[in-house]
């Protein structure tokens, strides 16, 4: 049987039964159908990872799989997004596809299909993994994790207790007072002072475990007296960590003091029992180690469909490495003055450099701000620290500016990047972020865009051939084409060069088609070696 009284179970048949009103989706692409059929043949597996190119339609795959499981089990299924804006975006797409959904975020429910077990609930990682999650006691049949490659830092944030200097100064001073003597004894008091003063906002210091253990009694007493269970900013992480502080890493940066386990102990959650199916959607997964550290599971199956879905045309134009960042910004601002452009930056500090020509996006603006941007003619929008989940295909946006090295946001991740000799892992994470960033405005096989890249640190990373090997083959080839266009900077303005792509000039199309293979090889995933043994030992210890 392939149907129940709630609707079809086989996902392609389910798609064909839907009343779709989306102008962008009329039929399944072959790679989407292939991926869904392969999953359907293995649908009882606990952990299935879908690897698809950015822009290859993974949201539709995830929603169809979610509804398929709802129809099969007549039970409760979650679809998990990285941000509230993505909940709104995914819910809007679901309505266009004819899938009835419920949403839950900011403590508010909308819709009743989840309660009636007729449709999935779209929520976020924060709601699922916080220490007082409403889903903790629910009997869930399955969870679809969208943008799984972003999950580690988001999940880790839910297990991080942060004592922020700006909002909890008295408590912060008490904690700092316990750690300052170590840095004085280690003759690092000047570095310590620079970090807590914010001289370098990116810097983070790790408090040695032995010092934490020596002072754990005082640490716990101070935090316990602060009644962190009553403060909204700390109550959810405190529920996770209040009895486990001795097992946490402790870090100090310009914003405050942070406690978190080296690996999120999600094995304690019911969602990761054998009775719950878990599907992971990812455009890029830099390392099996990253996946395993996030979810504590090794995929039973990795589905990587073939085809060109998501292979988009890009004219990637790098600023000169010899230019200062400010010189590059002036160059780019002039070129985009009459164009709509999305500007991606790693932090609000860098984003403010663009506020003379663009608006800095604020989270409370939600999905409506992106709709307004997509419908405008010359709007310019700055996104800070948002490398995923923004879909601006075709005329919604043709110009992307990338300013700044895409660094980690979590203190422990920044510590790994800055101080530990784990370049291969760090570079893989950077490659993941670069790939996602380039995909924000290029979403389909027939889409095209101009990507303007600046920041001396990022440009130096991109010209290293070892790093390019970590990028998808198509992007690596596009970077090569961009390098070959640099000599033209002396012959024409940046705006004139951009118009070659945007106006579909024949000379540009000939160059692109001659140098970018449409069948670039993607390496297969070997599950046997997918997760290194040391990473498994790390999680086993936790």
Short mmCIF file of C-alpha atoms in Angstrom, two decimals:
data_model
loop_
_atom_site.label_atom_id
_atom_site.label_comp_id
_atom_site.label_asym_id
_atom_site.label_seq_id
_atom_site.Cartn_x
_atom_site.Cartn_y
_atom_site.Cartn_z
CA UNK A 1 0.00 0.00 0.00
CA UNK A 2 1.30 3.49 -0.83
CA UNK A 3 -1.54 5.56 0.64
CA UNK A 4 -3.37 6.12 3.89
CA UNK A 5 -6.60 8.00 4.53
CA UNK A 6 -4.41 11.01 5.24
CA UNK A 7 -2.84 11.04 1.76
CA UNK A 8 -0.09 9.40 -0.31
CA UNK A 9 3.03 8.09 1.37
CA UNK A 10 5.35 7.59 -1.62
CA UNK A 11 6.94 11.08 -1.92
CA UNK A 12 6.78 11.53 -5.69
CA UNK A 13 3.15 10.42 -5.69
CA UNK A 14 2.58 12.81 -2.78
CA UNK A 15 4.05 15.69 -4.78
CA UNK A 16 1.78 14.93 -7.71
CA UNK A 17 -1.26 15.01 -5.39
CA UNK A 18 -0.54 18.50 -4.02
CA UNK A 19 -2.28 21.67 -5.15
CA UNK A 20 0.82 23.72 -5.90
CA UNK A 21 0.50 27.47 -6.47
CA UNK A 22 4.20 28.30 -6.48
CA UNK A 23 5.36 30.08 -9.62
CA UNK A 24 8.85 28.59 -9.13
CA UNK A 25 7.89 24.92 -8.71
CA UNK A 26 5.89 23.14 -11.39
CA UNK A 27 7.47 19.72 -11.24
CA UNK A 28 10.20 17.83 -9.41
CA UNK A 29 13.70 18.08 -10.86
CA UNK A 30 15.17 14.69 -11.64
CA UNK A 31 17.77 14.90 -8.81
CA UNK A 32 14.99 15.74 -6.35
CA UNK A 33 12.86 12.82 -7.50
CA UNK A 34 15.89 10.48 -7.44
CA UNK A 35 16.77 11.55 -3.91
CA UNK A 36 13.22 11.06 -2.65
CA UNK A 37 12.87 7.65 -4.26
CA UNK A 38 16.18 6.48 -2.74
CA UNK A 39 15.06 7.68 0.67
CA UNK A 40 11.64 6.04 0.27
CA UNK A 41 13.36 2.70 -0.35
CA UNK A 42 15.28 3.18 2.93
CA UNK A 43 12.75 5.21 4.86
CA UNK A 44 12.98 3.19 8.08
CA UNK A 45 16.67 4.01 8.59
CA UNK A 46 17.30 6.14 11.66
CA UNK A 47 19.72 8.68 10.18
CA UNK A 48 19.71 9.74 6.51
CA UNK A 49 21.77 12.64 5.19
CA UNK A 50 20.75 14.42 1.98
CA UNK A 51 23.67 16.23 0.32
CA UNK A 52 22.55 18.59 -2.43
CA UNK A 53 24.01 21.63 -4.14
CA UNK A 54 22.97 25.04 -2.86
CA UNK A 55 19.88 25.95 -4.85
CA UNK A 56 19.01 22.34 -5.67
CA UNK A 57 15.66 22.48 -3.87
CA UNK A 58 16.37 20.74 -0.57
CA UNK A 59 13.50 22.55 1.19
CA UNK A 60 10.96 20.90 -1.10
CA UNK A 61 12.63 17.53 -0.50
CA UNK A 62 12.50 18.03 3.26
CA UNK A 63 8.87 19.13 3.31
CA UNK A 64 7.78 16.24 1.10
CA UNK A 65 9.64 13.76 3.31
CA UNK A 66 8.09 15.33 6.42
CA UNK A 67 4.56 15.12 5.03
CA UNK A 68 5.21 11.60 3.78
CA UNK A 69 6.14 10.45 7.29
CA UNK A 70 3.08 12.23 8.72
CA UNK A 71 0.88 10.38 6.24
CA UNK A 72 2.62 7.09 6.97
CA UNK A 73 2.59 7.24 10.76
CA UNK A 74 -0.24 9.70 11.47
CA UNK A 75 2.16 11.02 14.08
CA UNK A 76 4.13 14.15 14.93
CA UNK A 77 7.00 15.32 12.73
CA UNK A 78 9.24 18.36 13.16
CA UNK A 79 10.96 20.40 10.45
CA UNK A 80 13.81 22.33 12.09
CA UNK A 81 15.26 25.58 10.70
CA UNK A 82 18.25 27.67 11.71
CA UNK A 83 16.45 31.01 12.28
CA UNK A 84 12.99 32.48 12.78
CA UNK A 85 13.23 34.14 9.39
CA UNK A 86 13.78 30.70 7.85
CA UNK A 87 10.73 29.36 9.69
CA UNK A 88 8.67 32.07 8.04
CA UNK A 89 10.31 31.43 4.65
CA UNK A 90 9.83 27.65 4.87
CA UNK A 91 6.24 28.02 6.06
CA UNK A 92 5.51 30.32 3.12
CA UNK A 93 7.00 27.76 0.71
CA UNK A 94 4.99 24.97 2.33
CA UNK A 95 1.78 26.93 1.77
CA UNK A 96 2.74 27.41 -1.91
CA UNK A 97 3.31 23.66 -2.19
CA UNK A 98 -0.08 22.89 -0.65
CA UNK A 99 1.34 21.40 2.57
CA UNK A 100 -0.52 22.38 5.74
CA UNK A 101 1.97 23.18 8.51
CA UNK A 102 2.14 24.45 12.07
CA UNK A 103 4.85 26.83 13.25
CA UNK A 104 6.34 27.22 16.72
CA UNK A 105 8.82 29.95 17.64
CA UNK A 106 9.16 32.70 20.23
CA UNK A 107 6.86 30.62 22.44
CA UNK A 108 3.95 30.93 20.01
CA UNK A 109 2.04 28.28 18.06
CA UNK A 110 0.33 28.99 14.75
CA UNK A 111 -1.84 26.33 13.13
CA UNK A 112 -3.17 23.01 14.42
CA UNK A 113 -2.01 20.47 11.81
CA UNK A 114 0.77 19.30 14.17
CA UNK A 115 -1.68 18.58 16.98
CA UNK A 116 -4.04 16.81 14.56
CA UNK A 117 -1.08 14.87 13.08
CA UNK A 118 -2.01 15.99 9.57
CA UNK A 119 1.07 18.10 8.87
CA UNK A 120 4.57 18.82 10.24
CA UNK A 121 5.54 21.56 12.67
CA UNK A 122 8.20 24.02 11.48
CA UNK A 123 10.36 25.25 14.34
CA UNK A 124 13.99 26.18 15.02
CA UNK A 125 17.03 24.52 16.57
CA UNK A 126 16.77 26.81 19.59
CA UNK A 127 13.27 25.60 20.45
CA UNK A 128 14.28 21.96 20.05
CA UNK A 129 17.57 22.01 21.98
CA UNK A 130 17.08 24.53 24.79
CA UNK A 131 17.12 23.19 28.34
CA UNK A 132 13.36 23.61 28.79
CA UNK A 133 12.27 22.51 25.31
CA UNK A 134 8.52 22.07 24.88
CA UNK A 135 9.25 19.14 22.56
CA UNK A 136 11.24 17.18 25.15
CA UNK A 137 8.29 15.11 26.38
CA UNK A 138 6.52 14.74 23.03
CA UNK A 139 6.27 11.45 21.19
CA UNK A 140 7.93 12.39 17.89
CA UNK A 141 8.03 10.14 14.84
CA UNK A 142 10.70 12.05 12.91
CA UNK A 143 12.75 15.24 12.74
CA UNK A 144 13.99 16.90 9.55
CA UNK A 145 17.07 19.03 10.24
CA UNK A 146 17.41 21.70 7.55
CA UNK A 147 20.82 23.36 6.95
CA UNK A 148 22.43 20.59 9.01
CA UNK A 149 25.90 21.98 8.28
CA UNK A 150 25.06 25.01 10.46
CA UNK A 151 23.72 22.98 13.36
CA UNK A 152 26.84 22.50 15.47
CA UNK A 153 27.32 26.11 16.50
CA UNK A 154 23.57 26.66 17.01
CA UNK A 155 23.20 23.53 19.16
CA UNK A 156 26.34 24.39 21.10
CA UNK A 157 24.92 27.84 21.81
CA UNK A 158 21.95 26.20 23.56
CA UNK A 159 24.42 24.45 25.87
CA UNK A 160 26.40 27.63 26.53
CA UNK A 161 25.91 29.66 29.70
CA UNK A 162 27.04 33.22 28.98
CA UNK A 163 27.54 35.82 31.70
CA UNK A 164 27.47 38.98 29.62
CA UNK A 165 29.37 42.01 30.82
CA UNK A 166 26.79 44.42 29.39
CA UNK A 167 23.75 42.97 31.19
CA UNK A 168 25.20 41.12 34.23
CA UNK A 169 28.22 43.22 35.15
CA UNK A 170 28.29 42.42 38.89
CA UNK A 171 28.17 38.66 38.28
CA UNK A 172 30.68 39.03 35.45
CA UNK A 173 33.15 40.81 37.75
CA UNK A 174 32.90 38.03 40.33
CA UNK A 175 33.69 35.38 37.70
CA UNK A 176 36.51 37.42 36.17
CA UNK A 177 37.97 37.81 39.65
CA UNK A 178 38.30 34.04 39.93
CA UNK A 179 40.14 33.68 36.61
CA UNK A 180 42.40 36.74 36.66
CA UNK A 181 44.98 35.22 39.08
CA UNK A 182 45.76 32.40 36.64
CA UNK A 183 46.58 34.81 33.81
CA UNK A 184 48.71 36.87 36.20
CA UNK A 185 50.68 33.78 37.27
CA UNK A 186 51.07 32.77 33.61
CA UNK A 187 52.41 36.29 32.80
CA UNK A 188 49.50 36.91 30.47
CA UNK A 189 47.76 39.63 32.45
CA UNK A 190 48.17 42.18 29.65
CA UNK A 191 46.57 39.82 27.12
CA UNK A 192 43.79 39.10 29.60
CA UNK A 193 43.18 42.82 30.14
CA UNK A 194 43.10 43.50 26.39
CA UNK A 195 40.53 40.75 25.86
CA UNK A 196 38.09 41.81 28.59
CA UNK A 197 38.43 45.47 27.54
CA UNK A 198 37.52 44.52 23.97
CA UNK A 199 40.71 45.78 22.34
CA UNK A 200 40.26 42.91 19.88
CA UNK A 201 36.57 41.87 19.91
CA UNK A 202 37.38 38.61 18.11
CA UNK A 203 39.94 37.34 20.67
CA UNK A 204 38.95 34.66 23.14
CA UNK A 205 40.91 33.10 26.01
CA UNK A 206 40.51 29.57 27.33
CA UNK A 207 40.62 29.14 31.10
CA UNK A 208 42.64 25.95 31.81
CA UNK A 209 40.62 23.05 33.08
CA UNK A 210 42.82 22.56 36.15
CA UNK A 211 42.14 26.15 37.23
CA UNK A 212 38.41 25.68 36.76
CA UNK A 213 38.52 22.51 38.88
CA UNK A 214 40.48 24.28 41.62
CA UNK A 215 37.83 26.98 41.80
CA UNK A 216 34.72 25.01 40.90
CA UNK A 217 33.18 25.35 44.35
CA UNK A 218 33.30 29.14 44.24
CA UNK A 219 32.17 29.22 40.61
CA UNK A 220 29.08 27.15 41.37
CA UNK A 221 28.29 29.07 44.57
CA UNK A 222 28.42 32.45 42.81
CA UNK A 223 26.30 31.26 39.88
CA UNK A 224 23.79 29.48 42.11
CA UNK A 225 23.24 32.58 44.23
CA UNK A 226 22.62 34.62 41.06
CA UNK A 227 19.36 32.66 40.47
CA UNK A 228 20.08 32.19 36.79
CA UNK A 229 16.95 30.07 36.49
CA UNK A 230 14.89 33.27 36.68
CA UNK A 231 16.69 35.20 33.92
CA UNK A 232 15.44 34.62 30.36
CA UNK A 233 18.96 34.95 28.92
CA UNK A 234 20.34 32.18 31.16
CA UNK A 235 17.46 29.96 32.33
CA UNK A 236 17.51 27.63 29.29
CA UNK A 237 21.25 26.93 29.27
CA UNK A 238 21.34 26.78 33.09
CA UNK A 239 18.84 23.92 32.95
CA UNK A 240 21.36 21.98 30.85
CA UNK A 241 24.54 22.85 32.78
CA UNK A 242 23.73 23.57 36.43
CA UNK A 243 24.94 20.14 37.58
CA UNK A 244 27.66 19.74 34.93
CA UNK A 245 29.77 22.90 35.23
CA UNK A 246 32.88 20.91 36.19
CA UNK A 247 32.77 19.25 32.75
CA UNK A 248 32.53 22.51 30.85
CA UNK A 249 35.11 24.50 28.94
CA UNK A 250 35.33 28.08 30.20
CA UNK A 251 36.17 30.96 27.88
CA UNK A 252 36.57 34.69 28.29
CA UNK A 253 36.08 37.24 25.52
CA UNK A 254 35.11 40.89 25.17
CA UNK A 255 31.42 40.16 25.71
CA UNK A 256 31.67 38.04 28.86
CA UNK A 257 32.42 34.65 30.41
CA UNK A 258 31.11 31.50 28.71
CA UNK A 259 30.65 27.93 30.02
CA UNK A 260 29.95 25.09 27.59
CA UNK A 261 30.73 21.38 27.15
CA UNK A 262 33.31 20.70 24.41
CA UNK A 263 30.69 18.58 22.66
CA UNK A 264 26.92 19.09 23.14
CA UNK A 265 25.64 16.03 25.10
CA UNK A 266 22.62 15.55 22.88
CA UNK A 267 22.71 11.78 23.45
CA UNK A 268 20.72 12.52 26.60
CA UNK A 269 17.75 13.75 24.51
CA UNK A 270 14.90 11.44 23.53
CA UNK A 271 15.04 12.77 19.95
CA UNK A 272 18.18 10.73 19.39
CA UNK A 273 16.79 7.37 20.42
CA UNK A 274 16.31 4.58 17.90
CA UNK A 275 12.58 5.21 17.84
CA UNK A 276 12.88 8.58 16.09
CA UNK A 277 13.80 8.95 12.41
CA UNK A 278 16.18 11.80 11.62
CA UNK A 279 16.69 13.31 8.17
CA UNK A 280 19.44 15.86 7.61
CA UNK A 281 19.40 18.34 4.71
CA UNK A 282 22.71 19.90 3.80
CA UNK A 283 24.17 21.77 0.85
CA UNK A 284 27.69 21.25 2.16
CA UNK A 285 29.09 19.12 4.95
CA UNK A 286 32.75 19.95 5.45
CA UNK A 287 33.75 16.94 7.51
CA UNK A 288 32.10 13.87 8.92
CA UNK A 289 33.67 15.02 12.19
CA UNK A 290 31.55 18.17 12.12
CA UNK A 291 28.38 16.18 11.54
CA UNK A 292 29.21 13.72 14.31
CA UNK A 293 30.12 16.43 16.82
CA UNK A 294 26.79 18.14 16.12
CA UNK A 295 24.42 15.18 16.12
CA UNK A 296 26.33 12.32 17.75
CA UNK A 297 25.31 10.01 14.91
CA UNK A 298 26.93 8.53 11.85
CA UNK A 299 24.55 8.57 8.85
CA UNK A 300 23.14 5.18 7.94
CA UNK A 301 22.80 6.49 4.39
CA UNK A 302 24.08 9.51 2.46
CA UNK A 303 21.93 10.45 -0.53
CA UNK A 304 23.79 12.54 -3.08
CA UNK A 305 21.81 12.77 -6.31
CA UNK A 306 23.51 13.56 -9.58
CA UNK A 307 22.53 16.19 -12.11
CA UNK A 308 23.21 19.88 -12.48
CA UNK A 309 20.58 21.20 -10.06
CA UNK A 310 22.17 24.06 -8.16
CA UNK A 311 25.06 24.56 -10.61
CA UNK A 312 24.65 28.30 -11.17
CA UNK A 313 26.60 30.70 -13.33
CA UNK A 314 28.73 33.14 -11.31
CA UNK A 315 31.11 35.88 -12.32
CA UNK A 316 33.35 36.01 -9.23
CA UNK A 317 35.43 39.19 -9.22
CA UNK A 318 38.08 39.54 -6.50
CA UNK A 319 39.40 42.84 -5.23
CA UNK A 320 43.16 43.19 -5.53
CA UNK A 321 45.02 41.65 -2.58
CA UNK A 322 47.24 44.75 -2.60
CA UNK A 323 44.24 47.02 -1.89
CA UNK A 324 43.34 47.90 1.67
CA UNK A 325 39.84 46.87 2.73
CA UNK A 326 38.74 50.50 2.69
CA UNK A 327 40.07 51.00 -0.86
CA UNK A 328 38.20 47.88 -1.97
CA UNK A 329 34.96 49.12 -0.39
CA UNK A 330 35.20 52.44 -2.23
CA UNK A 331 35.80 50.56 -5.50
CA UNK A 332 32.81 48.28 -4.97
CA UNK A 333 30.44 50.97 -3.65
CA UNK A 334 30.91 52.95 -6.85
CA UNK A 335 30.25 49.87 -9.00
CA UNK A 336 26.99 48.94 -7.22
CA UNK A 337 25.66 52.49 -6.78
CA UNK A 338 22.83 51.91 -9.28
CA UNK A 339 22.33 48.21 -8.61
CA UNK A 340 20.47 46.08 -6.10
CA UNK A 341 23.02 44.20 -3.97
CA UNK A 342 23.19 41.85 -1.00
CA UNK A 343 26.25 42.51 1.17
CA UNK A 344 27.47 39.66 3.38
CA UNK A 345 29.74 40.45 6.35
CA UNK A 346 30.87 38.38 9.36
CA UNK A 347 29.95 40.97 11.98
CA UNK A 348 27.91 44.10 12.57
CA UNK A 349 31.15 46.00 13.13
CA UNK A 350 32.18 45.37 9.52
CA UNK A 351 28.59 45.84 8.39
CA UNK A 352 28.59 49.41 9.65
CA UNK A 353 31.19 50.26 6.99
CA UNK A 354 28.37 49.86 4.45
CA UNK A 355 25.68 51.86 6.23
CA UNK A 356 26.33 54.90 4.02
CA UNK A 357 24.95 52.99 1.02
CA UNK A 358 22.95 50.10 2.53
CA UNK A 359 20.69 49.08 5.42
CA UNK A 360 21.94 46.69 8.09
CA UNK A 361 19.38 43.88 8.50
CA UNK A 362 17.94 43.40 11.99
CA UNK A 363 16.48 40.07 13.08
CA UNK A 364 13.15 41.56 14.12
CA UNK A 365 12.54 42.66 10.51
CA UNK A 366 11.85 39.01 9.68
CA UNK A 367 11.09 37.55 6.28
CA UNK A 368 9.11 40.60 5.20
CA UNK A 369 12.33 42.57 4.80
CA UNK A 370 13.65 40.01 2.31
CA UNK A 371 10.40 40.10 0.37
CA UNK A 372 10.67 43.89 0.14
CA UNK A 373 14.30 43.58 -0.94
CA UNK A 374 13.45 41.00 -3.62
CA UNK A 375 10.75 43.24 -5.06
CA UNK A 376 12.91 46.39 -5.14
CA UNK A 377 14.98 47.73 -8.02
CA UNK A 378 18.09 49.16 -6.33
CA UNK A 379 17.84 48.26 -2.62
CA UNK A 380 21.02 47.32 -0.76
CA UNK A 381 20.91 45.09 2.30
CA UNK A 382 23.71 44.07 4.69
CA UNK A 383 23.61 40.68 6.47
CA UNK A 384 25.94 40.16 9.42
CA UNK A 385 26.99 36.60 10.29
CA UNK A 386 24.27 35.03 8.13
CA UNK A 387 25.87 32.54 5.73
CA UNK A 388 22.83 30.32 5.24
CA UNK A 389 19.16 30.22 4.47
CA UNK A 390 18.63 33.36 2.42
CA UNK A 391 17.06 32.49 -0.94
CA UNK A 392 17.16 35.33 -3.47
CA UNK A 393 17.01 33.62 -6.86
CA UNK A 394 16.92 35.14 -10.33
CA UNK A 395 15.86 38.80 -10.41
CA UNK A 396 15.37 38.85 -6.63
CA UNK A 397 19.10 39.64 -6.54
CA UNK A 398 21.91 39.41 -9.10
CA UNK A 399 24.78 41.07 -7.20
CA UNK A 400 26.45 39.73 -4.06
CA UNK A 401 29.23 41.47 -2.13
CA UNK A 402 31.31 39.39 0.29
CA UNK A 403 33.28 41.53 2.74
CA UNK A 404 35.25 39.79 5.46
CA UNK A 405 36.55 36.39 6.44
CA UNK A 406 33.63 34.11 7.43
CA UNK A 407 34.72 33.29 10.97
CA UNK A 408 32.99 31.29 13.66
CA UNK A 409 30.64 33.06 16.05
CA UNK A 410 30.72 30.77 19.09
CA UNK A 411 33.59 31.47 21.54
CA UNK A 412 34.81 27.86 21.51
CA UNK A 413 34.78 27.80 17.71
CA UNK A 414 36.75 31.07 17.62
CA UNK A 415 39.24 29.60 20.09
CA UNK A 416 39.74 26.55 17.85
CA UNK A 417 40.29 28.77 14.82
CA UNK A 418 42.70 31.16 16.55
CA UNK A 419 44.83 29.01 18.81
CA UNK A 420 44.63 25.31 18.05
CA UNK A 421 46.55 23.66 15.24
CA UNK A 422 43.52 22.20 13.49
CA UNK A 423 43.86 23.96 10.15
CA UNK A 424 42.26 21.16 8.13
CA UNK A 425 39.06 21.26 10.19
CA UNK A 426 39.00 25.05 10.31
CA UNK A 427 39.59 25.40 6.58
CA UNK A 428 36.82 22.90 5.88
CA UNK A 429 34.42 24.98 7.98
CA UNK A 430 35.49 28.15 6.18
CA UNK A 431 34.98 26.39 2.83
CA UNK A 432 31.48 25.45 3.95
CA UNK A 433 30.67 29.06 4.85
CA UNK A 434 32.15 30.39 1.61
CA UNK A 435 30.08 27.93 -0.41
CA UNK A 436 26.91 28.89 1.42
CA UNK A 437 27.64 32.60 1.06
CA UNK A 438 28.14 32.35 -2.70
CA UNK A 439 24.84 30.49 -2.96
CA UNK A 440 22.62 33.17 -1.46
CA UNK A 441 21.72 34.78 -4.79
CA UNK A 442 22.26 31.85 -7.16
CA UNK A 443 19.61 29.20 -6.71
CA UNK A 444 19.02 27.22 -9.92
CA UNK A 445 20.59 25.85 -13.08
CA UNK A 446 19.57 28.87 -15.16
CA UNK A 447 20.38 31.49 -12.53
CA UNK A 448 23.36 33.83 -12.82
CA UNK A 449 24.99 36.45 -10.61
CA UNK A 450 28.04 38.61 -10.00
CA UNK A 451 29.95 37.99 -6.77
CA UNK A 452 32.34 40.73 -5.62
CA UNK A 453 34.85 39.43 -3.09
CA UNK A 454 37.00 41.61 -0.82
CA UNK A 455 38.89 41.43 2.51
CA UNK A 456 42.60 40.73 2.28
CA UNK A 457 42.32 37.80 4.71
CA UNK A 458 39.57 36.13 2.68
CA UNK A 459 41.31 36.74 -0.64
CA UNK A 460 44.54 35.20 0.65
CA UNK A 461 42.56 32.18 1.83
CA UNK A 462 40.89 31.81 -1.57
CA UNK A 463 44.09 31.92 -3.61
CA UNK A 464 45.61 28.99 -1.67
CA UNK A 465 45.14 25.93 -3.93
CA UNK A 466 44.80 23.67 -0.89
CA UNK A 467 41.76 25.63 0.20
CA UNK A 468 40.22 25.67 -3.27
CA UNK A 469 40.26 21.89 -3.26
CA UNK A 470 37.87 22.00 -0.31
CA UNK A 471 35.31 24.01 -2.32
CA UNK A 472 32.83 22.45 -4.76
CA UNK A 473 34.47 21.93 -8.17
CA UNK A 474 32.15 24.40 -9.92
CA UNK A 475 33.00 27.22 -7.49
CA UNK A 476 36.71 26.43 -7.78
CA UNK A 477 36.45 26.74 -11.56
CA UNK A 478 34.48 29.97 -11.24
CA UNK A 479 37.24 31.40 -9.05
CA UNK A 480 39.76 30.50 -11.76
CA UNK A 481 37.68 32.38 -14.33
CA UNK A 482 37.50 35.38 -11.99
CA UNK A 483 41.27 35.38 -11.61
CA UNK A 484 41.63 35.49 -15.39
CA UNK A 485 39.45 38.63 -15.50
CA UNK A 486 41.64 40.68 -13.12
CA UNK A 487 43.80 42.08 -15.99
CA UNK A 488 40.64 43.67 -17.42
CA UNK A 489 40.42 45.95 -14.34
CA UNK A 490 42.89 48.27 -16.06
CA UNK A 491 40.86 48.38 -19.29
CA UNK A 492 37.33 48.93 -18.01
CA UNK A 493 35.49 49.91 -14.84
CA UNK A 494 34.18 47.29 -12.44
CA UNK A 495 30.63 48.25 -13.39
CA UNK A 496 31.37 47.68 -17.08
CA UNK A 497 32.89 44.29 -16.34
CA UNK A 498 29.87 43.30 -14.21
CA UNK A 499 27.53 44.23 -17.06
CA UNK A 500 29.13 41.54 -19.21
CA UNK A 501 27.42 38.96 -17.01
CA UNK A 502 24.31 40.91 -16.01
CA UNK A 503 23.49 41.94 -19.59
CA UNK A 504 24.29 38.42 -20.90
CA UNK A 505 27.04 39.60 -23.25
CA UNK A 506 28.23 36.98 -25.71
CA UNK A 507 31.95 37.44 -24.98
CA UNK A 508 31.38 36.66 -21.27
CA UNK A 509 29.20 33.63 -21.97
CA UNK A 510 31.84 32.21 -24.31
CA UNK A 511 34.56 32.62 -21.68
CA UNK A 512 32.41 31.06 -18.97
CA UNK A 513 31.23 28.09 -21.00
CA UNK A 514 34.76 27.39 -22.19
CA UNK A 515 36.24 27.23 -18.70
CA UNK A 516 33.50 25.97 -16.35
CA UNK A 517 32.55 22.34 -16.72
CA UNK A 518 28.87 21.60 -16.24
CA UNK A 519 29.70 18.08 -15.08
CA UNK A 520 32.30 18.86 -12.42
CA UNK A 521 32.96 15.74 -10.36
CA UNK A 522 31.72 15.56 -6.78
CA UNK A 523 33.56 13.04 -4.64
CA UNK A 524 31.49 10.29 -3.11
CA UNK A 525 31.03 9.96 0.62
CA UNK A 526 32.69 6.88 2.14
CA UNK A 527 30.70 6.11 5.28
CA UNK A 528 33.36 3.70 6.49
CA UNK A 529 35.81 6.56 7.01
CA UNK A 530 33.22 9.31 7.43
CA UNK A 531 33.86 9.95 11.14
CA UNK A 532 37.46 9.82 12.46
CA UNK A 533 38.03 7.57 15.45
CA UNK A 534 39.30 10.39 17.67
CA UNK A 535 36.03 12.28 17.21
CA UNK A 536 34.06 9.18 18.21
CA UNK A 537 36.25 8.81 21.30
CA UNK A 538 35.63 12.46 22.16
CA UNK A 539 31.86 12.01 22.14
CA UNK A 540 32.07 8.67 23.98
CA UNK A 541 33.98 10.43 26.75
CA UNK A 542 31.36 13.19 26.99
#
